[in-house]
Coordinates of C-alpha atoms in Angstrom, one line a residue:
Chain A
M1 CA 9.3 27.4 109.0
S2 CA 5.8 28.6 109.3
G3 CA 7.2 32.2 109.7
E4 CA 9.1 31.9 106.3
R5 CA 6.1 30.6 104.6
Q6 CA 3.3 33.0 104.0
R7 CA -0.2 31.8 103.6
I8 CA -1.4 32.7 100.0
S9 CA -5.0 33.2 99.9
S10 CA -5.3 35.2 96.6
L11 CA -3.4 36.0 93.4
R12 CA -2.6 39.4 94.8
D13 CA -0.5 37.6 97.4
L14 CA 1.9 36.4 94.7
P15 CA 5.0 38.5 93.8
R16 CA 4.6 40.7 90.7
D17 CA 8.1 39.9 89.3
I18 CA 10.1 36.7 89.5
A19 CA 13.5 36.7 88.0
P20 CA 14.3 33.6 85.9
P21 CA 16.8 31.3 87.4
R22 CA 19.0 31.8 84.2
D23 CA 19.0 34.5 81.5
L24 CA 18.1 32.9 78.1
W25 CA 17.7 36.2 76.3
Q26 CA 21.3 36.6 75.3
G27 CA 21.3 33.3 73.4
I28 CA 18.0 34.2 71.8
E29 CA 19.1 37.6 70.8
A30 CA 22.3 36.2 69.2
R31 CA 20.3 33.7 67.2
I32 CA 17.8 36.4 66.0
A33 CA 20.7 38.6 65.0
A34 CA 22.3 35.8 63.0
E35 CA 19.1 34.5 61.4
P36 CA 17.9 37.2 59.0
R37 CA 20.8 36.7 56.6
G38 CA 20.3 32.9 56.4
V39 CA 16.5 33.1 56.1
A40 CA 16.8 35.8 53.4
A41 CA 19.3 33.7 51.5
K42 CA 17.2 30.6 51.8
G43 CA 14.0 32.4 50.5
G44 CA 16.0 34.0 47.6
A45 CA 17.1 30.6 46.4
E46 CA 13.6 29.3 46.6
W47 CA 12.3 32.3 44.7
A48 CA 15.0 31.9 42.1
R49 CA 14.2 28.2 41.7
R50 CA 10.5 29.0 41.3
A51 CA 11.3 31.7 38.8
Q52 CA 13.4 29.4 36.7
G53 CA 10.7 26.8 36.8
N54 CA 8.2 29.3 35.6
R55 CA 10.6 30.4 32.9
W56 CA 10.8 26.8 31.6
R57 CA 7.1 26.4 31.8
I58 CA 6.6 29.6 29.8
L59 CA 9.2 28.5 27.3
A60 CA 7.6 25.1 26.9
A61 CA 4.1 26.7 26.5
A62 CA 5.6 29.0 23.8
A63 CA 7.2 26.1 22.1
V64 CA 3.9 24.2 22.1
V65 CA 2.1 27.2 20.7
A66 CA 4.8 27.7 18.0
A67 CA 4.7 24.0 17.0
L68 CA 0.9 24.1 16.7
A69 CA 1.0 27.3 14.7
F70 CA 3.7 25.8 12.5
G71 CA 1.7 22.6 12.0
I72 CA -1.4 24.5 11.1
W73 CA 0.6 26.8 8.8
I74 CA 2.0 23.8 7.0
G75 CA -1.3 22.1 6.8
R76 CA -2.9 25.2 5.3
T77 CA -0.1 26.2 3.0
V78 CA 1.1 22.9 1.6
L79 CA -2.2 21.1 1.2
P80 CA -4.7 22.7 -1.2
V81 CA -7.4 22.2 1.4
P82 CA -8.9 25.3 2.7
G83 CA -9.5 27.5 -0.3
K84 CA -11.4 25.6 -3.0
P85 CA -10.9 21.9 -2.7
V86 CA -10.8 20.0 -5.9
T87 CA -13.6 17.5 -5.5
T88 CA -14.7 15.0 -8.0
A89 CA -17.7 12.8 -8.5
T90 CA -15.7 10.0 -7.0
G91 CA -15.9 11.7 -3.7
L92 CA -12.1 12.2 -3.6
S93 CA -10.8 15.6 -2.6
A94 CA -7.5 17.2 -3.4
S95 CA -7.2 18.0 0.3
N96 CA -6.2 14.4 1.1
A97 CA -7.8 14.8 4.4
G98 CA -10.4 12.4 5.7
A99 CA -13.0 13.7 8.1
G100 CA -11.5 14.4 11.5
A101 CA -8.0 13.5 10.3
P102 CA -5.2 14.9 12.4
E103 CA -3.9 17.9 10.4
A104 CA -0.4 17.7 11.7
L105 CA -0.2 14.1 10.6
H106 CA -1.2 15.1 7.1
A107 CA 1.3 17.9 7.1
A108 CA 4.0 15.4 7.9
L109 CA 2.9 12.8 5.4
V110 CA 1.9 15.0 2.5
M111 CA 4.4 17.7 2.9
D112 CA 5.9 17.5 -0.6
P113 CA 4.4 20.2 -2.7
K114 CA 5.2 18.3 -5.9
Y115 CA 3.1 15.4 -4.6
A116 CA 0.2 17.7 -3.7
Q117 CA 0.3 19.3 -7.2
E118 CA 0.5 16.1 -9.1
R119 CA -2.3 14.6 -7.0
A120 CA -4.5 17.6 -7.6
A121 CA -3.8 17.5 -11.3
L122 CA -4.7 13.8 -11.5
L123 CA -7.9 14.4 -9.6
R124 CA -8.9 17.2 -11.9
S125 CA -8.8 14.9 -14.9
L126 CA -10.1 11.8 -13.0
E127 CA -13.7 12.1 -13.9
A128 CA -13.0 12.3 -17.6
K129 CA -10.5 9.4 -17.5
I130 CA -13.0 7.2 -15.6
A131 CA -15.7 8.1 -18.0
A132 CA -13.5 6.8 -20.8
L133 CA -13.1 3.4 -19.2
P134 CA -15.3 0.4 -20.2
P135 CA -18.5 0.4 -17.9
D136 CA -17.5 -2.7 -15.9
S137 CA -14.0 -1.3 -15.3
R138 CA -15.5 2.1 -14.3
A139 CA -17.5 0.5 -11.5
K140 CA -14.6 -1.5 -10.3
V141 CA -12.2 1.4 -10.3
M142 CA -14.7 3.6 -8.4
A143 CA -15.1 0.8 -5.8
S144 CA -11.3 0.4 -5.5
L145 CA -10.8 4.2 -5.0
Q146 CA -13.5 4.0 -2.4
T147 CA -11.7 1.1 -0.7
I148 CA -8.5 3.2 -0.6
Q149 CA -10.4 6.2 0.9
D150 CA -12.0 3.9 3.5
S151 CA -8.6 2.4 4.3
I152 CA -7.0 5.8 4.8
H153 CA -9.9 6.9 7.0
D154 CA -9.6 3.7 9.1
L155 CA -5.8 4.1 9.4
E156 CA -6.2 7.7 10.5
A157 CA -8.8 6.8 13.0
A158 CA -6.5 4.1 14.4
L159 CA -3.6 6.5 14.5
G160 CA -5.9 8.9 16.4
R161 CA -6.0 6.3 19.1
D162 CA -2.4 5.3 18.9
P163 CA -0.5 8.2 17.2
S164 CA 3.0 6.8 17.7
N165 CA 2.2 3.4 16.1
A166 CA 5.0 2.9 13.5
L167 CA 3.1 0.0 11.8
L168 CA 0.0 2.3 11.2
Q169 CA 2.2 5.2 10.0
E170 CA 3.9 2.9 7.5
L171 CA 0.6 1.4 6.3
L172 CA -0.9 4.9 5.9
V173 CA 2.1 6.2 3.8
N174 CA 1.9 3.1 1.6
T175 CA -1.9 3.5 1.2
Y176 CA -1.3 7.1 0.0
Q177 CA 1.2 5.7 -2.5
D178 CA -1.4 3.2 -3.6
E179 CA -3.9 5.9 -4.2
M180 CA -1.4 7.8 -6.3
R181 CA -0.6 4.6 -8.3
V182 CA -4.3 4.0 -8.9
L183 CA -4.8 7.6 -10.1
T184 CA -1.9 7.3 -12.4
A185 CA -3.1 3.9 -13.7
V186 CA -6.6 5.4 -14.4
H187 CA -5.0 8.3 -16.2
E188 CA -2.9 5.9 -18.4
A189 CA -5.8 3.7 -19.0
G190 CA -8.0 6.6 -20.0
N191 CA -5.4 7.6 -22.5
A192 CA -5.1 3.9 -23.7
E193 CA -8.8 4.0 -24.7
G194 CA -7.7 5.5 -28.0
I195 CA -4.9 3.0 -28.8
Chain B
M1 CA -44.6 -22.8 -35.8
I2 CA -42.5 -21.6 -32.9
R3 CA -39.8 -24.1 -33.9
T4 CA -39.6 -22.7 -37.4
F5 CA -39.5 -19.2 -36.1
V6 CA -36.6 -20.0 -33.8
L7 CA -34.7 -21.8 -36.6
L8 CA -35.3 -18.8 -38.9
L9 CA -33.9 -16.4 -36.2
S10 CA -30.9 -18.6 -35.6
G11 CA -30.2 -18.7 -39.3
M12 CA -30.4 -14.9 -39.6
W13 CA -28.1 -14.5 -36.6
A14 CA -25.6 -16.9 -38.1
M15 CA -25.7 -15.0 -41.4
A16 CA -25.3 -11.6 -39.6
W17 CA -22.3 -13.0 -37.7
A18 CA -20.7 -14.3 -40.8
Q19 CA -21.0 -10.9 -42.4
A20 CA -20.0 -9.1 -39.2
S21 CA -16.6 -10.7 -38.9
T22 CA -14.1 -11.5 -41.6
N23 CA -11.2 -13.9 -41.5
F24 CA -7.7 -12.5 -41.7
E25 CA -4.4 -14.3 -42.3
R26 CA -0.9 -13.0 -42.7
R27 CA 2.6 -14.5 -42.4
L28 CA 5.9 -12.7 -42.2
A29 CA 9.6 -13.7 -41.9
V30 CA 10.9 -12.0 -38.7
D31 CA 13.9 -11.9 -36.4
P32 CA 13.7 -15.0 -34.1
H33 CA 15.0 -12.8 -31.2
G34 CA 13.0 -9.7 -32.0
T35 CA 10.1 -7.9 -30.4
V36 CA 6.5 -8.4 -31.4
E37 CA 4.2 -5.6 -30.5
I38 CA 0.4 -6.3 -30.6
T39 CA -2.4 -3.8 -30.2
N40 CA -6.0 -4.8 -30.2
V41 CA -8.7 -2.8 -28.4
S42 CA -11.2 -5.6 -27.8
G43 CA -11.8 -9.2 -28.5
K44 CA -9.0 -11.7 -27.8
I45 CA -5.2 -12.0 -28.2
D46 CA -3.9 -15.5 -28.2
V47 CA -0.1 -15.7 -28.7
R48 CA 1.9 -19.0 -28.9
G49 CA 5.5 -19.6 -29.5
W50 CA 6.9 -21.9 -32.2
D51 CA 10.2 -22.9 -33.7
R52 CA 10.0 -20.9 -36.9
S53 CA 11.4 -17.4 -37.6
E54 CA 8.0 -16.3 -38.7
V55 CA 5.1 -14.4 -37.3
E56 CA 1.7 -15.8 -38.3
V57 CA -1.5 -13.8 -37.6
R58 CA -4.9 -15.3 -38.0
G59 CA -8.0 -13.5 -36.9
D60 CA -11.7 -12.9 -36.9
V61 CA -11.9 -9.3 -37.6
G62 CA -14.9 -7.2 -36.4
S63 CA -16.9 -5.3 -39.1
G64 CA -16.1 -2.0 -37.5
V65 CA -12.4 -2.5 -37.9
Q66 CA -10.7 -0.6 -40.7
R67 CA -7.8 -3.0 -41.2
V68 CA -5.2 -5.1 -39.5
D69 CA -1.6 -4.0 -40.1
V70 CA 1.3 -6.5 -39.8
T71 CA 4.7 -5.0 -40.4
T72 CA 8.3 -5.9 -39.5
D73 CA 11.3 -3.7 -39.5
H74 CA 14.7 -4.0 -37.8
G75 CA 13.7 -6.8 -35.5
R76 CA 10.4 -5.2 -34.5
T77 CA 7.2 -6.7 -35.7
D78 CA 4.0 -4.7 -35.3
V79 CA 0.5 -6.3 -35.3
R80 CA -2.1 -3.6 -35.0
V81 CA -5.9 -3.7 -35.3
I82 CA -6.9 -0.3 -36.6
A83 CA -10.4 0.9 -35.7
P84 CA -11.7 4.3 -36.6
N85 CA -12.1 6.7 -33.7
H86 CA -15.5 6.6 -32.0
A87 CA -16.3 3.3 -33.7
G88 CA -19.8 2.5 -32.5
G89 CA -19.3 -1.3 -32.3
G90 CA -18.1 -4.3 -34.2
I91 CA -14.5 -3.8 -33.3
D92 CA -14.1 -7.1 -31.4
T93 CA -11.3 -8.9 -33.1
D94 CA -9.9 -12.3 -32.1
L95 CA -6.3 -12.7 -33.0
H96 CA -4.4 -16.0 -33.0
I97 CA -0.7 -15.2 -33.4
R98 CA 2.3 -17.5 -33.6
V99 CA 5.7 -15.9 -32.8
P100 CA 9.3 -17.3 -32.5
H101 CA 9.9 -18.8 -29.0
D102 CA 12.5 -16.2 -28.1
S103 CA 10.4 -13.2 -29.0
Q104 CA 9.9 -10.3 -26.7
L105 CA 6.2 -9.3 -26.4
E106 CA 4.6 -5.9 -25.9
I107 CA 0.9 -6.2 -25.8
S108 CA -1.7 -3.4 -25.3
T109 CA -5.4 -3.8 -25.1
V110 CA -8.5 -2.3 -23.5
T111 CA -11.0 -5.1 -23.0
A112 CA -9.4 -8.0 -24.9
E113 CA -8.5 -11.2 -23.1
V114 CA -4.8 -12.0 -23.5
E115 CA -3.4 -15.5 -23.4
I116 CA 0.3 -16.3 -23.9
A117 CA 2.1 -19.7 -24.0
E118 CA 5.5 -21.0 -25.0
V119 CA 7.1 -17.5 -25.5
E120 CA 10.3 -17.2 -23.6
G121 CA 11.3 -13.6 -24.1
A122 CA 10.5 -10.7 -21.9
Q123 CA 6.9 -9.6 -21.6
M124 CA 5.3 -6.2 -21.2
L125 CA 1.5 -6.6 -21.1
R126 CA -1.1 -3.9 -20.5
S127 CA -4.8 -4.2 -20.3
V128 CA -7.7 -2.1 -18.9
S129 CA -10.3 -4.7 -18.1
G130 CA -9.2 -7.8 -20.0
T131 CA -7.9 -10.8 -18.2
I132 CA -4.2 -11.6 -18.8
K133 CA -3.0 -15.2 -18.6
S134 CA 0.6 -15.8 -19.3
E135 CA 3.3 -18.4 -19.2
I136 CA 6.7 -17.1 -18.2
Y137 CA 10.2 -18.4 -18.3
E138 CA 13.5 -16.6 -17.3
K139 CA 13.0 -13.2 -18.8
N140 CA 11.3 -10.3 -17.0
A141 CA 7.6 -9.8 -17.1
E142 CA 5.8 -6.5 -16.5
I143 CA 2.0 -6.8 -16.3
K144 CA -0.5 -4.0 -15.7
T145 CA -4.2 -4.1 -15.6
V146 CA -6.9 -1.8 -14.2
S147 CA -9.7 -4.3 -13.5
G148 CA -8.6 -7.4 -15.3
D149 CA -7.3 -10.5 -13.5
V150 CA -3.7 -11.6 -13.9
V151 CA -2.8 -15.3 -14.0
V152 CA 0.9 -16.2 -14.4
R153 CA 2.3 -19.7 -14.7
G154 CA 6.1 -20.2 -14.5
H155 CA 8.6 -23.0 -14.9
R156 CA 10.4 -22.6 -11.6
K157 CA 13.1 -20.6 -13.3
D158 CA 14.5 -17.4 -11.8
T159 CA 12.8 -14.4 -13.2
S160 CA 11.7 -10.9 -12.2
M161 CA 8.0 -10.1 -12.2
H162 CA 6.3 -6.7 -11.7
I163 CA 2.5 -7.0 -11.6
T164 CA 0.0 -4.3 -10.7
T165 CA -3.7 -4.2 -10.9
I166 CA -6.4 -2.0 -9.3
S167 CA -9.3 -4.4 -8.7
G168 CA -8.2 -7.5 -10.5
N169 CA -7.1 -10.7 -8.8
I170 CA -3.5 -11.9 -9.1
R171 CA -2.5 -15.5 -9.2
I172 CA 1.0 -16.8 -9.7
D173 CA 1.9 -20.5 -9.9
R174 CA 5.2 -22.3 -10.2
A175 CA 7.3 -19.2 -10.7
A176 CA 10.6 -18.3 -9.1
G177 CA 12.8 -15.3 -8.3
D178 CA 11.8 -11.7 -7.7
L179 CA 8.2 -10.5 -7.5
D180 CA 6.7 -7.0 -6.9
A181 CA 2.9 -7.2 -7.0
T182 CA 0.1 -5.0 -5.8
T183 CA -3.6 -5.0 -6.1
V184 CA -6.1 -2.8 -4.2
S185 CA -9.3 -4.8 -3.9
G186 CA -8.4 -8.0 -5.6
D187 CA -7.1 -11.2 -3.9
M188 CA -3.5 -12.4 -4.5
T189 CA -2.3 -15.9 -4.4
V190 CA 1.4 -16.5 -5.0
R191 CA 3.4 -19.8 -5.3
L192 CA 7.1 -19.2 -5.8
D193 CA 9.7 -22.0 -5.8
P194 CA 12.1 -20.6 -4.7
S195 CA 11.6 -16.9 -4.1
R196 CA 14.3 -14.2 -3.7
N197 CA 13.0 -10.7 -3.3
V198 CA 9.3 -10.5 -2.9
R199 CA 7.2 -7.4 -2.1
V200 CA 3.5 -8.0 -2.3
R201 CA 0.7 -5.8 -1.1
T202 CA -3.1 -5.6 -1.2
T203 CA -5.4 -3.0 0.4
S204 CA -8.5 -5.0 1.1
G205 CA -7.9 -8.2 -0.7
D206 CA -6.7 -11.4 0.9
L207 CA -3.1 -12.3 0.3
G208 CA -1.6 -15.8 0.3
F209 CA 2.0 -16.8 -0.3
E210 CA 3.4 -20.3 -0.5
G211 CA 6.8 -21.5 -1.4
R212 CA 10.5 -21.9 -0.6
L213 CA 12.7 -19.0 0.4
A214 CA 16.1 -19.0 -1.2
K215 CA 19.2 -18.3 0.9
G216 CA 19.2 -14.6 1.9
A217 CA 15.7 -14.1 0.5
S218 CA 13.3 -11.4 1.7
L219 CA 9.6 -11.5 1.8
N220 CA 7.6 -8.4 2.6
A221 CA 3.8 -8.8 2.5
E222 CA 1.3 -6.1 3.6
T223 CA -2.4 -5.5 3.6
V224 CA -4.6 -2.9 5.2
S225 CA -7.7 -5.1 5.9
G226 CA -7.1 -8.3 4.0
D227 CA -5.9 -11.5 5.7
L228 CA -2.4 -12.7 5.2
T229 CA -1.6 -16.4 5.0
V230 CA 2.1 -17.2 4.5
R231 CA 3.7 -20.6 4.3
A232 CA 7.4 -19.9 3.6
I233 CA 9.9 -22.7 3.9
P234 CA 13.5 -21.3 4.2
E235 CA 16.5 -23.0 2.6
A236 CA 18.6 -21.7 5.6
G237 CA 17.5 -19.8 8.7
I238 CA 14.6 -17.5 8.9
V239 CA 14.0 -14.3 10.8
Y240 CA 10.4 -13.1 11.0
E241 CA 8.5 -10.1 12.1
V242 CA 4.8 -9.9 12.1
G243 CA 2.6 -7.0 13.1
T244 CA -1.1 -6.3 13.2
F245 CA -3.1 -3.5 14.8
S246 CA -6.4 -5.2 15.4
G247 CA -6.1 -8.6 13.8
D248 CA -5.0 -12.0 15.2
I249 CA -1.7 -13.8 14.6
K250 CA -1.3 -17.5 14.4
D251 CA 1.8 -19.5 13.7
C252 CA 3.1 -23.0 13.5
M253 CA 6.4 -22.3 15.2
G254 CA 4.9 -22.5 18.7
V255 CA 5.7 -18.9 19.4
E256 CA 3.1 -16.8 21.2
A257 CA 2.3 -13.4 19.7
E258 CA 2.7 -10.6 22.2
R259 CA 0.8 -7.3 22.8
V260 CA 2.7 -4.3 21.6
S261 CA 1.7 -2.2 24.5
R262 CA -0.3 -2.6 27.7
Y263 CA -2.3 0.5 26.8
A264 CA -2.9 0.3 23.1
P265 CA -4.1 -2.4 20.7
G266 CA -1.7 -4.3 18.4
K267 CA 0.1 -7.6 18.4
R268 CA 3.4 -8.7 17.1
L269 CA 5.3 -11.9 16.6
T270 CA 9.1 -11.8 16.2
G271 CA 11.6 -14.6 16.2
S272 CA 14.0 -16.7 14.3
Q273 CA 14.5 -20.3 13.3
G274 CA 17.7 -22.1 12.2
A275 CA 21.2 -20.8 11.8
A276 CA 21.8 -17.1 11.9
G277 CA 23.9 -15.4 9.2
P278 CA 23.9 -14.0 5.8
D279 CA 21.9 -16.9 4.4
E280 CA 19.0 -16.2 6.7
S281 CA 15.7 -15.3 5.0
Q282 CA 13.7 -12.4 6.3
V283 CA 10.0 -12.4 6.5
R284 CA 8.0 -9.2 7.3
L285 CA 4.3 -9.3 7.4
K286 CA 2.1 -6.3 8.2
T287 CA -1.6 -5.5 8.4
M288 CA -3.9 -3.1 10.1
S289 CA -7.0 -5.2 10.7
G290 CA -6.3 -8.4 8.8
D291 CA -5.5 -11.8 10.5
V292 CA -2.1 -13.3 9.9
E293 CA -1.1 -16.9 9.7
L294 CA 2.6 -17.7 9.3
C295 CA 4.2 -21.1 9.0
D296 CA 7.8 -22.1 8.0
K297 CA 7.0 -25.7 7.3
S298 CA 5.4 -27.4 4.3

């Protein structure tokens, strides 16, 4: 027993090669040979999925930009805002836009060019018509028009906080109609002065 | 001394007044179911119905007035106070007019006060700043003012009223039927018994409605910042929907208003009472910042 066993006193005493008890390489080689196709296919699908995701993101971004551009275009084309706004001593402007009002909202509400034209025409003659009213009526009408402007401003501010609120949207549209009704009434009353 | 001076001044004023206005009187045979059109820029228009087929016009005519025309032709009678253009003053004319009960009225004025009683025909009344007080029956009434108040008294007979003013107050008592009324900054008080189709709206004024709702009636009331107080008693069932963005909602039905969203302001109250079906009345109340009070009991 002691003859079979050599005393090992340093690393040099160990054998340089030891054969493994069983050869694993064959199995590993077979798996490596089979793997490249699977991995490549898996990576390709991942890449395709990412590419499709990016395409949707790009399309969505393009849609957002297009929608914004369209909204701005409508706002600038339909509303007589940007060029020379028709302003009056009453503080009303043909732009229909309160300070800080969301432009897209205006575009949606005041899209009808006929409405915009009629409103601008009524505003142009507003000062003359108001001047033709009796003094006490004049002050009250001015105050009422200011009330409407304040209401529009308040509604738009509220819509700024809650843009999808149907109640506010309806009230805003009705307040615009009220403004139109007042402008028309002032116009008629101004004409009635000469009855 | 002072007393004498005051008396002297009063006498002079009375003489000046006597000279400033002249009395006017005219009477014409007219169609008892015809139309009477009255135009008077300022002063007063007082119209009363009577049983005769005649129109009688009495008036204190301002010194600045050219003439008062009273004509009738093919069922249409015209009472017109003619003042020259750019008349400096003295055009105030008080007219007291008697017309057949069934006459239709068309009245236009700028600052004159209008008062109508016992006239059962349709009424179309326009004023800029003058107050309009009218008694209505079953025929339609269309009333428009800019800053004048509107006061209407009915006889609980079904009619259709269309009333608009910019800054005037609107008050309707004892009327019935359909109503479409709007004011911007004035307050509105409506008592209908019963009502059928009602649309009422103010911008900043407070709005009050009281009365019965006929079967299948609809009541739509809306303000931007004014308060809404509605006491509507249905003849059958009632469906209600109340919404406010920043105001409060109170009711007497014992239903709690709920928040519209967890993340945004706004309250709503929806529900129904009584039997469902085509006889149900519908009540819709909306406001941005006003408070709402709804009750379905008297």
